[in-house]
């Protein structure tokens, strides 16, 4: 069962999940524990698993509780304070194999969990939030002396943050991984489908288009880095085919992936717009006949090699000073071949 | 541009999407058009694309409007009535190639769109609705005399129904496809990830688990058929390995897929529960050490071949009279082999 | 270690793998064991694992040995005969958990191994054989009274047959699975890439094209059934788009999968040719500019909906009396949409 | 049709594919053309497509012919010489759109073809060569002034080299891409399944195991770089689970991918052996019961976290001075979770 502790006073706290840091007898700031927290009269109770704190014997070890999310509440545990106190600690003492020493003297650059699927809410320009389903990887650096990392803590952090994913909470989540796993650096990769409403060019009929996105971030003592990746399906029509043929030109669907090193805020929708203007034509979920005519003719008048798409996107993005580094990658599923045409380039602002 | 029509009176109508049926001069009931509908004073206006009704010349062709969703409003178009009347029809006349005749005398069993991705809301036992992202296939039967089907209408129906997917609205959506595409039969396949909260067996800590689900349905003049598919990850431990080894036993993750012919209502969560009780152990997103111990020991005491898992699930489901037909399929990603062990069976109530 | 048995005389036998059938004391014909077999002077030795024959105590139990492959050698075990005799049987007695009884009274329709990857040689019209890599599923029916099947025997059969896969050896392999696992029915599914040389239409330059194929078979006491599946990439150009646009027409790559119920011999290459003549244009690995011009113009003059491709292939194949049943499925990766257009039909000769 | 040229004398030449370099009037060394080459009396004839050499008017432009593969033959085209002379050049003059200028001043780091599937023969320690099926990407750098690259030339190079892939021919192929596409740098990525025979640990029964491999190379004016990647399936048993549970321990299949910067020759089989000795247990295609017992008990006595596997492999490989840089990546498909445990590290020799 979950272990229940009584808490005397924590007035501004709200029911929900808490991130509990415990200072161990050896003074290291150590654990992450997800708590179910509830209020009864003016007393706050919470359930925590402190069994991993294998040598924790007294409540004086409790240092602070921070609520995960925008409402940060920090308090210290003192007998006097309107604070959080652990009164009764129960749990089975289960040996911590991961904290044993390793003697091979090999650091592990990334260790953690890969491919966990979770529903998340992401920030959306039109609607504020959008519910979607993400595939997530979460890693930390593991110094050579430790045998292993505590895989479950990653999921506890994910549990706490999945309700709201924005560029701001993404960094908070990375820090929560770092401190929760007591690590020097943390990596977080969240890939998710993102839907934007598009209207057909002539009839104006609306439908939703899917764009695969990914936030890839890393935080360590010295810096933090986030790359935002957006994948946009497009239609490209071959200039060579158009030039040399008496009628028509082969065209196909392609995908363009832009990866931007995040420095200043931008909307995913802005990147989508740049890419869609840089191909022979957009791709749509719903087109009526007049739209199909429009789109076919537009593509015919804007023939582009996969090299042109990559150059066109690069040309547009490099004028935007918010972007210090980005890469553009395009893959066309050639209609006359059984393989793809591919192009890739990078830009780095001097 | 969208074509605007003026409507005199439609009192109970609500803003939203409408499913418009138009009776053509040759008296066939024909089109599906998604409308954006709004009310201004007591007059209802809506925007529709009627360009495909290439020979529609007068408003007397309009027969009825049904709102898609729970509020069905049926009305007839008469000069007198508080009804819906098309006053002005505008649209470019674009040739309807799909409606041409085909002379090869070959029916097409299924034609439509495959692999479209859309966000949907599904009915959820705990929370009422759950937002997720689906992959959808939508087909109709095409009689031999018609050259092609109108692909865009499928997306219009999807647009109208994606806001609420339950077993009830699933059949309404199938009927909307059938009538919208004027077809004898319609197929609909919606595959989506579904999340259910699980609590770890000892600590009670909660996390979300993903279960892949699919609704596969077909409707024609005579009957309707829906199969609900639920995929549950499990852990299986090999009885042979346990029996013959002095210590331990090889175990691995597996997936069990149950497909049930829908006749009476059931929750996805019920099927998940049956499967999770029919394996060596459940699989969890979040386990602390005491949970890991519990789960490891439980699996060791419940060794099961892939054949046992399939038989156990079958044995439990066949006692439930709501299920007239079902199949159970299990695949274990063997830890000592580079391939899977697999079993499949079906049950049909006499 | 492998168990060695001495064999007195087996004159026509060749070194290689043997399929050993053993008659148990209860007279059931039971096991399949792969043997490494070698000849020393006139004595034949082989290594076999007979430990699963848990109650086998004497060599009189040995009934016959058949070589797997074209050279069938059947002999009886008699003291007198030029036959195969087991002289010394050694092996650890390991309990056969799979042969225990099951009390739930549930037959399993298919149980076995899934997704094993093995190199195979297939029959090829141009070159006689072609080396490729297959993904294989092998199943049997398991009657309700047996707890489990012996997964390793499937791999032993695969080992013996992978050197030559033709329509003839495919059925032999199915029978080997049936008898080796002592089952009422057996299923075998072998999926592999198949390469055929194509020459570009103008320059005549040659290159290889990949076609995904699959043999799906089932054998039981009463009948045998094999379906051959061939997947062909094609290019399709939209008739509607061509009709309504002033220039050009959207086109895309598609795939067509034909599944034929095998009754009389046919080459995969014949089916490929039928499909390639039934689309707007073929797809090639290597095209020079004149070829690209040719292919672009050909597609423009042969616009076809996905419905047309399916009808065209059906129309051609139904005149070939070798084909009693087949299905045709086409999926176009639409260049103006983010989903596919799809069509499917079947033909059954009256 | 292919264009036929007459050749006067080329004595050591063998029938087969030739790599033709042509010096254009502006003295740039330019084309790659696959030729079918045959000998008639002492006259050599070959078929080539020289239509892309849009301003080639005379045979004096032909500089040299090199046979692709171990037999390099270099000769100059002179009236006198025992050489290769182009006597008659025919071809339609098709405009070369790709060679037009681009004005956006953006280099493209990689452009070419992606995902082409071709059969190849690779060098194999046991059998000399092994036939398999590869997925191939081929790219070049494209300077900012050129509009596009000539995609077909990549396939011509592939055609010429697929018969024999070894570490030596891999670099020859990269150079052929570079010169054939007249590029400053070239990238080549060849991914293929590789089969090695394994014998079960107790019975000695043999079967084949699949290991996914990849050669990833890059060549430019200054250097050449090749990374060899080998993926090995393994079984890992959790130390924590074993320690804390009264019986058993959860275990699962995992995959370990080692990427080595190639400097000195090594066999793929050596890397496989290192990884297989660095996990709780190997994985096999075929195990009889005694083997299963052995493997289960071995895993139980060698519990290893995913971190241990990565450290163990690193520890072994770093003592081998042939390896100046390598990375080790391990992913366990956890039997008690629906996600993977993952670890990654790199080693760089000081």
Short mmCIF file of N, CA and C in Angstrom, two decimals, chain B residues 22-141:
data_model
loop_
_atom_site.label_atom_id
_atom_site.label_comp_id
_atom_site.label_asym_id
_atom_site.label_seq_id
_atom_site.Cartn_x
_atom_site.Cartn_y
_atom_site.Cartn_z
N UNK B 22 -29.65 15.81 -50.98
CA UNK B 22 -30.32 16.52 -52.06
C UNK B 22 -30.94 15.51 -52.99
N UNK B 23 -32.17 15.76 -53.34
CA UNK B 23 -32.80 14.86 -54.31
C UNK B 23 -32.63 15.49 -55.68
N UNK B 24 -31.96 14.73 -56.53
CA UNK B 24 -31.67 15.21 -57.87
C UNK B 24 -32.91 15.07 -58.75
N UNK B 25 -32.87 15.72 -59.91
CA UNK B 25 -34.01 15.61 -60.83
C UNK B 25 -34.37 14.16 -61.16
N UNK B 26 -33.39 13.29 -61.22
CA UNK B 26 -33.72 11.90 -61.52
C UNK B 26 -34.17 11.16 -60.25
N UNK B 27 -34.44 11.88 -59.22
CA UNK B 27 -35.05 11.40 -57.98
C UNK B 27 -34.14 10.56 -57.08
N UNK B 28 -32.88 10.40 -57.48
CA UNK B 28 -31.96 9.68 -56.59
C UNK B 28 -31.57 10.58 -55.44
N UNK B 29 -31.49 9.97 -54.27
CA UNK B 29 -31.08 10.70 -53.08
C UNK B 29 -29.57 10.66 -53.04
N UNK B 30 -28.98 11.81 -53.07
CA UNK B 30 -27.58 11.75 -53.49
C UNK B 30 -26.49 12.33 -52.59
N UNK B 31 -26.48 13.56 -52.28
CA UNK B 31 -25.19 14.08 -51.82
C UNK B 31 -25.01 14.21 -50.32
N UNK B 32 -23.75 14.24 -49.92
CA UNK B 32 -23.38 14.58 -48.54
C UNK B 32 -22.52 15.81 -48.61
N UNK B 33 -22.90 16.80 -47.91
CA UNK B 33 -22.08 18.00 -47.91
C UNK B 33 -21.99 18.52 -46.50
N UNK B 34 -20.78 18.76 -46.05
CA UNK B 34 -20.64 19.35 -44.73
C UNK B 34 -20.88 20.84 -44.82
N UNK B 35 -21.73 21.33 -43.96
CA UNK B 35 -22.07 22.74 -43.99
C UNK B 35 -21.58 23.41 -42.73
N UNK B 36 -21.10 24.59 -42.89
CA UNK B 36 -20.97 25.42 -41.70
C UNK B 36 -22.29 26.16 -41.61
N UNK B 37 -22.87 26.15 -40.48
CA UNK B 37 -24.24 26.63 -40.33
C UNK B 37 -24.28 27.69 -39.26
N UNK B 38 -24.89 28.79 -39.54
CA UNK B 38 -25.00 29.81 -38.51
C UNK B 38 -26.35 30.48 -38.57
N UNK B 39 -26.68 31.11 -37.48
CA UNK B 39 -28.00 31.71 -37.35
C UNK B 39 -27.87 33.21 -37.24
N UNK B 40 -28.68 33.90 -37.99
CA UNK B 40 -28.64 35.36 -37.93
C UNK B 40 -30.09 35.80 -37.84
N UNK B 41 -30.46 36.43 -36.73
CA UNK B 41 -31.87 36.68 -36.40
C UNK B 41 -32.59 35.34 -36.43
N UNK B 42 -33.66 35.29 -37.13
CA UNK B 42 -34.36 34.01 -37.17
C UNK B 42 -34.10 33.28 -38.48
N UNK B 43 -33.15 33.85 -39.21
CA UNK B 43 -32.87 33.22 -40.50
C UNK B 43 -31.62 32.34 -40.37
N UNK B 44 -31.68 31.20 -40.92
CA UNK B 44 -30.53 30.30 -40.90
C UNK B 44 -29.80 30.36 -42.23
N UNK B 45 -28.50 30.55 -42.12
CA UNK B 45 -27.68 30.55 -43.32
C UNK B 45 -26.71 29.38 -43.26
N UNK B 46 -26.41 28.87 -44.36
CA UNK B 46 -25.37 27.86 -44.35
C UNK B 46 -24.57 27.91 -45.64
N UNK B 47 -23.35 27.44 -45.51
CA UNK B 47 -22.45 27.42 -46.66
C UNK B 47 -22.30 25.98 -47.12
N UNK B 48 -22.54 25.77 -48.39
CA UNK B 48 -22.44 24.40 -48.91
C UNK B 48 -21.76 24.41 -50.26
N UNK B 49 -21.15 23.30 -50.56
CA UNK B 49 -20.55 23.14 -51.88
C UNK B 49 -21.48 22.25 -52.68
N UNK B 50 -22.26 22.83 -53.55
CA UNK B 50 -23.19 22.02 -54.34
C UNK B 50 -22.73 21.91 -55.79
N UNK B 51 -21.44 22.21 -56.01
CA UNK B 51 -20.96 22.20 -57.39
C UNK B 51 -20.99 20.82 -58.00
N UNK B 52 -20.97 19.81 -57.14
CA UNK B 52 -20.98 18.47 -57.71
C UNK B 52 -22.36 18.06 -58.18
N UNK B 53 -23.36 18.79 -57.75
CA UNK B 53 -24.70 18.47 -58.21
C UNK B 53 -24.85 19.18 -59.53
N UNK B 54 -24.24 18.61 -60.53
CA UNK B 54 -24.01 19.38 -61.75
C UNK B 54 -25.27 19.76 -62.49
N UNK B 55 -26.33 19.07 -62.21
CA UNK B 55 -27.54 19.46 -62.95
C UNK B 55 -28.64 19.96 -62.01
N UNK B 56 -28.22 20.42 -60.88
CA UNK B 56 -29.20 20.91 -59.93
C UNK B 56 -29.55 22.35 -60.29
N UNK B 57 -30.78 22.62 -60.53
CA UNK B 57 -31.14 23.97 -60.97
C UNK B 57 -32.12 24.66 -60.04
N UNK B 58 -32.84 23.92 -59.25
CA UNK B 58 -33.84 24.62 -58.46
C UNK B 58 -33.85 24.16 -57.02
N UNK B 59 -34.36 24.95 -56.20
CA UNK B 59 -34.37 24.65 -54.79
C UNK B 59 -35.40 23.58 -54.45
N UNK B 60 -36.27 23.31 -55.32
CA UNK B 60 -37.26 22.27 -55.03
C UNK B 60 -36.59 20.91 -54.88
N UNK B 61 -35.33 20.83 -55.28
CA UNK B 61 -34.62 19.56 -55.15
C UNK B 61 -34.25 19.23 -53.73
N UNK B 62 -34.29 20.20 -52.89
CA UNK B 62 -33.83 19.92 -51.54
C UNK B 62 -34.90 19.18 -50.77
N UNK B 63 -34.54 18.10 -50.21
CA UNK B 63 -35.51 17.29 -49.50
C UNK B 63 -35.41 17.43 -47.98
N UNK B 64 -34.21 17.18 -47.45
CA UNK B 64 -34.12 17.20 -46.00
C UNK B 64 -32.71 17.51 -45.52
N UNK B 65 -32.66 17.95 -44.31
CA UNK B 65 -31.38 18.18 -43.67
C UNK B 65 -31.38 17.44 -42.35
N UNK B 66 -30.33 16.70 -42.12
CA UNK B 66 -30.22 16.02 -40.83
C UNK B 66 -28.97 16.53 -40.14
N UNK B 67 -29.10 16.80 -38.90
CA UNK B 67 -27.91 17.21 -38.17
C UNK B 67 -27.13 15.95 -37.80
N UNK B 68 -25.89 16.01 -37.96
CA UNK B 68 -25.08 14.85 -37.63
C UNK B 68 -24.82 14.87 -36.13
N UNK B 69 -25.13 13.77 -35.50
CA UNK B 69 -24.95 13.70 -34.05
C UNK B 69 -26.26 13.40 -33.39
N UNK B 70 -26.30 13.50 -32.09
CA UNK B 70 -27.51 13.09 -31.35
C UNK B 70 -28.78 13.86 -31.70
N UNK B 71 -28.66 15.14 -32.05
CA UNK B 71 -29.86 15.91 -32.36
C UNK B 71 -30.24 15.76 -33.83
N UNK B 72 -31.06 14.81 -34.09
CA UNK B 72 -31.52 14.62 -35.45
C UNK B 72 -32.67 15.56 -35.76
N UNK B 73 -32.53 16.29 -36.83
CA UNK B 73 -33.64 17.17 -37.25
C UNK B 73 -33.94 16.82 -38.69
N UNK B 74 -35.12 16.39 -38.90
CA UNK B 74 -35.50 16.06 -40.26
C UNK B 74 -36.61 17.00 -40.69
N UNK B 75 -36.46 17.58 -41.83
CA UNK B 75 -37.55 18.46 -42.29
C UNK B 75 -37.65 18.38 -43.80
N UNK B 76 -38.75 18.70 -44.31
CA UNK B 76 -38.96 18.68 -45.75
C UNK B 76 -38.93 20.10 -46.28
N UNK B 77 -38.56 20.11 -47.52
CA UNK B 77 -38.49 21.43 -48.15
C UNK B 77 -39.78 21.72 -48.87
N UNK B 78 -40.52 22.63 -48.37
CA UNK B 78 -41.75 23.06 -49.05
C UNK B 78 -41.78 24.57 -49.00
N UNK B 79 -42.49 25.17 -49.89
CA UNK B 79 -42.61 26.63 -49.82
C UNK B 79 -43.22 27.07 -48.50
N UNK B 80 -44.14 26.28 -48.00
CA UNK B 80 -44.87 26.67 -46.79
C UNK B 80 -44.07 26.47 -45.53
N UNK B 81 -43.32 25.42 -45.52
CA UNK B 81 -42.82 24.90 -44.26
C UNK B 81 -41.80 25.74 -43.54
N UNK B 82 -41.73 25.54 -42.19
CA UNK B 82 -40.58 26.04 -41.44
C UNK B 82 -39.46 25.05 -41.72
N UNK B 83 -38.81 25.29 -42.80
CA UNK B 83 -37.90 24.29 -43.33
C UNK B 83 -36.67 24.94 -43.91
N UNK B 84 -35.98 24.16 -44.67
CA UNK B 84 -34.73 24.60 -45.26
C UNK B 84 -34.96 24.74 -46.75
N UNK B 85 -34.64 25.87 -47.27
CA UNK B 85 -34.84 26.07 -48.70
C UNK B 85 -33.58 26.61 -49.32
N UNK B 86 -33.23 26.07 -50.46
CA UNK B 86 -32.10 26.63 -51.18
C UNK B 86 -32.62 27.74 -52.07
N UNK B 87 -32.12 28.91 -51.82
CA UNK B 87 -32.62 30.04 -52.59
C UNK B 87 -31.70 30.33 -53.78
N UNK B 88 -30.42 30.40 -53.45
CA UNK B 88 -29.48 30.74 -54.52
C UNK B 88 -28.40 29.70 -54.58
N UNK B 89 -28.17 29.20 -55.74
CA UNK B 89 -27.14 28.18 -55.88
C UNK B 89 -26.07 28.69 -56.82
N UNK B 90 -24.85 28.70 -56.29
CA UNK B 90 -23.76 29.13 -57.16
C UNK B 90 -22.63 28.12 -57.02
N UNK B 91 -21.88 27.93 -58.02
CA UNK B 91 -20.71 27.06 -57.94
C UNK B 91 -20.19 26.86 -59.34
N UNK B 92 -18.96 26.61 -59.48
CA UNK B 92 -18.45 26.37 -60.84
C UNK B 92 -18.87 24.99 -61.28
N UNK B 93 -19.15 24.86 -62.50
CA UNK B 93 -19.57 23.55 -63.01
C UNK B 93 -18.33 22.78 -63.45
N UNK B 94 -17.94 21.86 -62.60
CA UNK B 94 -16.76 21.07 -62.89
C UNK B 94 -17.21 19.66 -63.22
N UNK B 95 -16.71 19.16 -64.28
CA UNK B 95 -17.13 17.85 -64.77
C UNK B 95 -16.91 16.76 -63.73
N UNK B 96 -17.89 15.91 -63.60
CA UNK B 96 -17.83 14.82 -62.63
C UNK B 96 -17.35 13.56 -63.33
N UNK B 97 -16.04 13.37 -63.34
CA UNK B 97 -15.48 12.22 -64.04
C UNK B 97 -15.85 10.90 -63.35
N UNK B 98 -15.87 10.96 -62.00
CA UNK B 98 -16.16 9.74 -61.26
C UNK B 98 -17.54 9.17 -61.57
N UNK B 99 -18.49 10.02 -61.98
CA UNK B 99 -19.83 9.52 -62.23
C UNK B 99 -20.04 8.97 -63.63
N UNK B 100 -18.98 8.95 -64.41
CA UNK B 100 -19.08 8.36 -65.74
C UNK B 100 -19.26 6.85 -65.64
N UNK B 101 -19.66 6.28 -66.74
CA UNK B 101 -19.89 4.84 -66.73
C UNK B 101 -18.61 4.04 -66.99
N UNK B 102 -18.59 2.87 -66.42
CA UNK B 102 -17.48 1.97 -66.66
C UNK B 102 -18.04 0.72 -67.35
N UNK B 103 -17.30 0.20 -68.30
CA UNK B 103 -17.86 -0.87 -69.12
C UNK B 103 -17.26 -2.25 -68.88
N UNK B 104 -16.40 -2.34 -67.85
CA UNK B 104 -15.76 -3.66 -67.66
C UNK B 104 -16.63 -4.62 -66.86
N UNK B 105 -17.75 -4.13 -66.34
CA UNK B 105 -18.67 -5.00 -65.61
C UNK B 105 -18.04 -5.66 -64.38
N UNK B 106 -17.27 -4.89 -63.62
CA UNK B 106 -16.61 -5.41 -62.42
C UNK B 106 -16.98 -4.54 -61.23
N UNK B 107 -17.67 -5.14 -60.26
CA UNK B 107 -17.94 -4.44 -59.00
C UNK B 107 -16.64 -4.29 -58.22
N UNK B 108 -16.55 -3.23 -57.44
CA UNK B 108 -15.41 -3.11 -56.54
C UNK B 108 -15.93 -3.25 -55.11
N UNK B 109 -15.41 -4.25 -54.40
CA UNK B 109 -15.93 -4.55 -53.08
C UNK B 109 -15.67 -3.42 -52.08
N UNK B 110 -14.51 -2.84 -52.15
CA UNK B 110 -14.17 -1.77 -51.22
C UNK B 110 -13.36 -0.71 -51.94
N UNK B 111 -13.82 0.55 -51.90
CA UNK B 111 -13.02 1.65 -52.44
C UNK B 111 -13.22 2.84 -51.53
N UNK B 112 -12.13 3.57 -51.33
CA UNK B 112 -12.24 4.72 -50.45
C UNK B 112 -10.89 5.24 -50.04
N UNK B 113 -10.80 5.72 -48.80
CA UNK B 113 -9.53 6.28 -48.36
C UNK B 113 -8.93 5.44 -47.24
N UNK B 114 -7.62 5.43 -47.22
CA UNK B 114 -6.90 4.58 -46.28
C UNK B 114 -5.84 5.39 -45.56
N UNK B 115 -5.75 5.20 -44.26
CA UNK B 115 -4.63 5.77 -43.53
C UNK B 115 -4.74 7.25 -43.21
N UNK B 116 -5.96 7.78 -43.15
CA UNK B 116 -6.07 9.19 -42.79
C UNK B 116 -5.97 9.30 -41.27
N UNK B 117 -5.29 10.31 -40.79
CA UNK B 117 -5.05 10.48 -39.36
C UNK B 117 -5.88 11.65 -38.85
N UNK B 118 -6.63 11.43 -37.79
CA UNK B 118 -7.51 12.48 -37.27
C UNK B 118 -7.61 12.37 -35.77
N UNK B 119 -7.72 13.50 -35.07
CA UNK B 119 -7.95 13.42 -33.63
C UNK B 119 -9.41 13.06 -33.38
N UNK B 120 -9.65 12.19 -32.42
CA UNK B 120 -11.02 11.82 -32.07
C UNK B 120 -11.19 11.82 -30.55
N UNK B 121 -12.44 11.85 -30.13
CA UNK B 121 -12.75 11.69 -28.71
C UNK B 121 -13.52 10.38 -28.57
N UNK B 122 -13.04 9.51 -27.69
CA UNK B 122 -13.74 8.24 -27.51
C UNK B 122 -14.37 8.17 -26.13
N UNK B 123 -15.39 7.33 -26.03
CA UNK B 123 -16.08 7.12 -24.76
C UNK B 123 -15.16 6.33 -23.83
N UNK B 124 -15.11 6.72 -22.57
CA UNK B 124 -14.12 6.21 -21.61
C UNK B 124 -14.87 5.92 -20.30
N UNK B 125 -14.66 4.74 -19.73
CA UNK B 125 -15.43 4.38 -18.54
C UNK B 125 -15.18 5.30 -17.36
N UNK B 126 -13.92 5.70 -17.18
CA UNK B 126 -13.59 6.51 -16.00
C UNK B 126 -13.92 7.99 -16.18
N UNK B 127 -13.62 8.52 -17.35
CA UNK B 127 -13.66 9.97 -17.54
C UNK B 127 -14.70 10.45 -18.53
N UNK B 128 -15.52 9.61 -18.99
CA UNK B 128 -16.51 9.92 -20.03
C UNK B 128 -15.89 10.05 -21.41
N UNK B 129 -15.00 11.01 -21.64
CA UNK B 129 -14.33 11.00 -22.95
C UNK B 129 -12.83 11.10 -22.78
N UNK B 130 -12.16 10.63 -23.80
CA UNK B 130 -10.70 10.62 -23.84
C UNK B 130 -10.32 11.10 -25.22
N UNK B 131 -9.42 12.07 -25.30
CA UNK B 131 -8.96 12.56 -26.60
C UNK B 131 -7.80 11.69 -27.04
N UNK B 132 -7.84 11.25 -28.27
CA UNK B 132 -6.74 10.46 -28.80
C UNK B 132 -6.61 10.73 -30.29
N UNK B 133 -5.67 10.03 -30.95
CA UNK B 133 -5.42 10.25 -32.38
C UNK B 133 -5.64 8.93 -33.11
N UNK B 134 -6.50 8.94 -34.10
CA UNK B 134 -6.85 7.70 -34.79
C UNK B 134 -6.28 7.61 -36.20
N UNK B 135 -6.13 6.38 -36.66
CA UNK B 135 -5.81 6.11 -38.06
C UNK B 135 -7.04 5.44 -38.63
N UNK B 136 -7.55 5.97 -39.74
CA UNK B 136 -8.89 5.60 -40.19
C UNK B 136 -8.90 5.18 -41.65
N UNK B 137 -9.66 4.11 -41.93
CA UNK B 137 -9.92 3.68 -43.31
C UNK B 137 -11.43 3.72 -43.51
N UNK B 138 -11.87 4.21 -44.67
CA UNK B 138 -13.31 4.34 -44.94
C UNK B 138 -13.57 3.90 -46.37
N UNK B 139 -14.41 2.90 -46.55
CA UNK B 139 -14.64 2.34 -47.87
C UNK B 139 -16.14 2.19 -48.15
N UNK B 140 -16.46 2.13 -49.46
CA UNK B 140 -17.82 1.73 -49.86
C UNK B 140 -17.71 0.70 -50.97
N UNK B 141 -18.81 0.05 -51.23
CA UNK B 141 -18.92 -0.83 -52.39
C UNK B 141 -19.24 0.04 -53.60
#
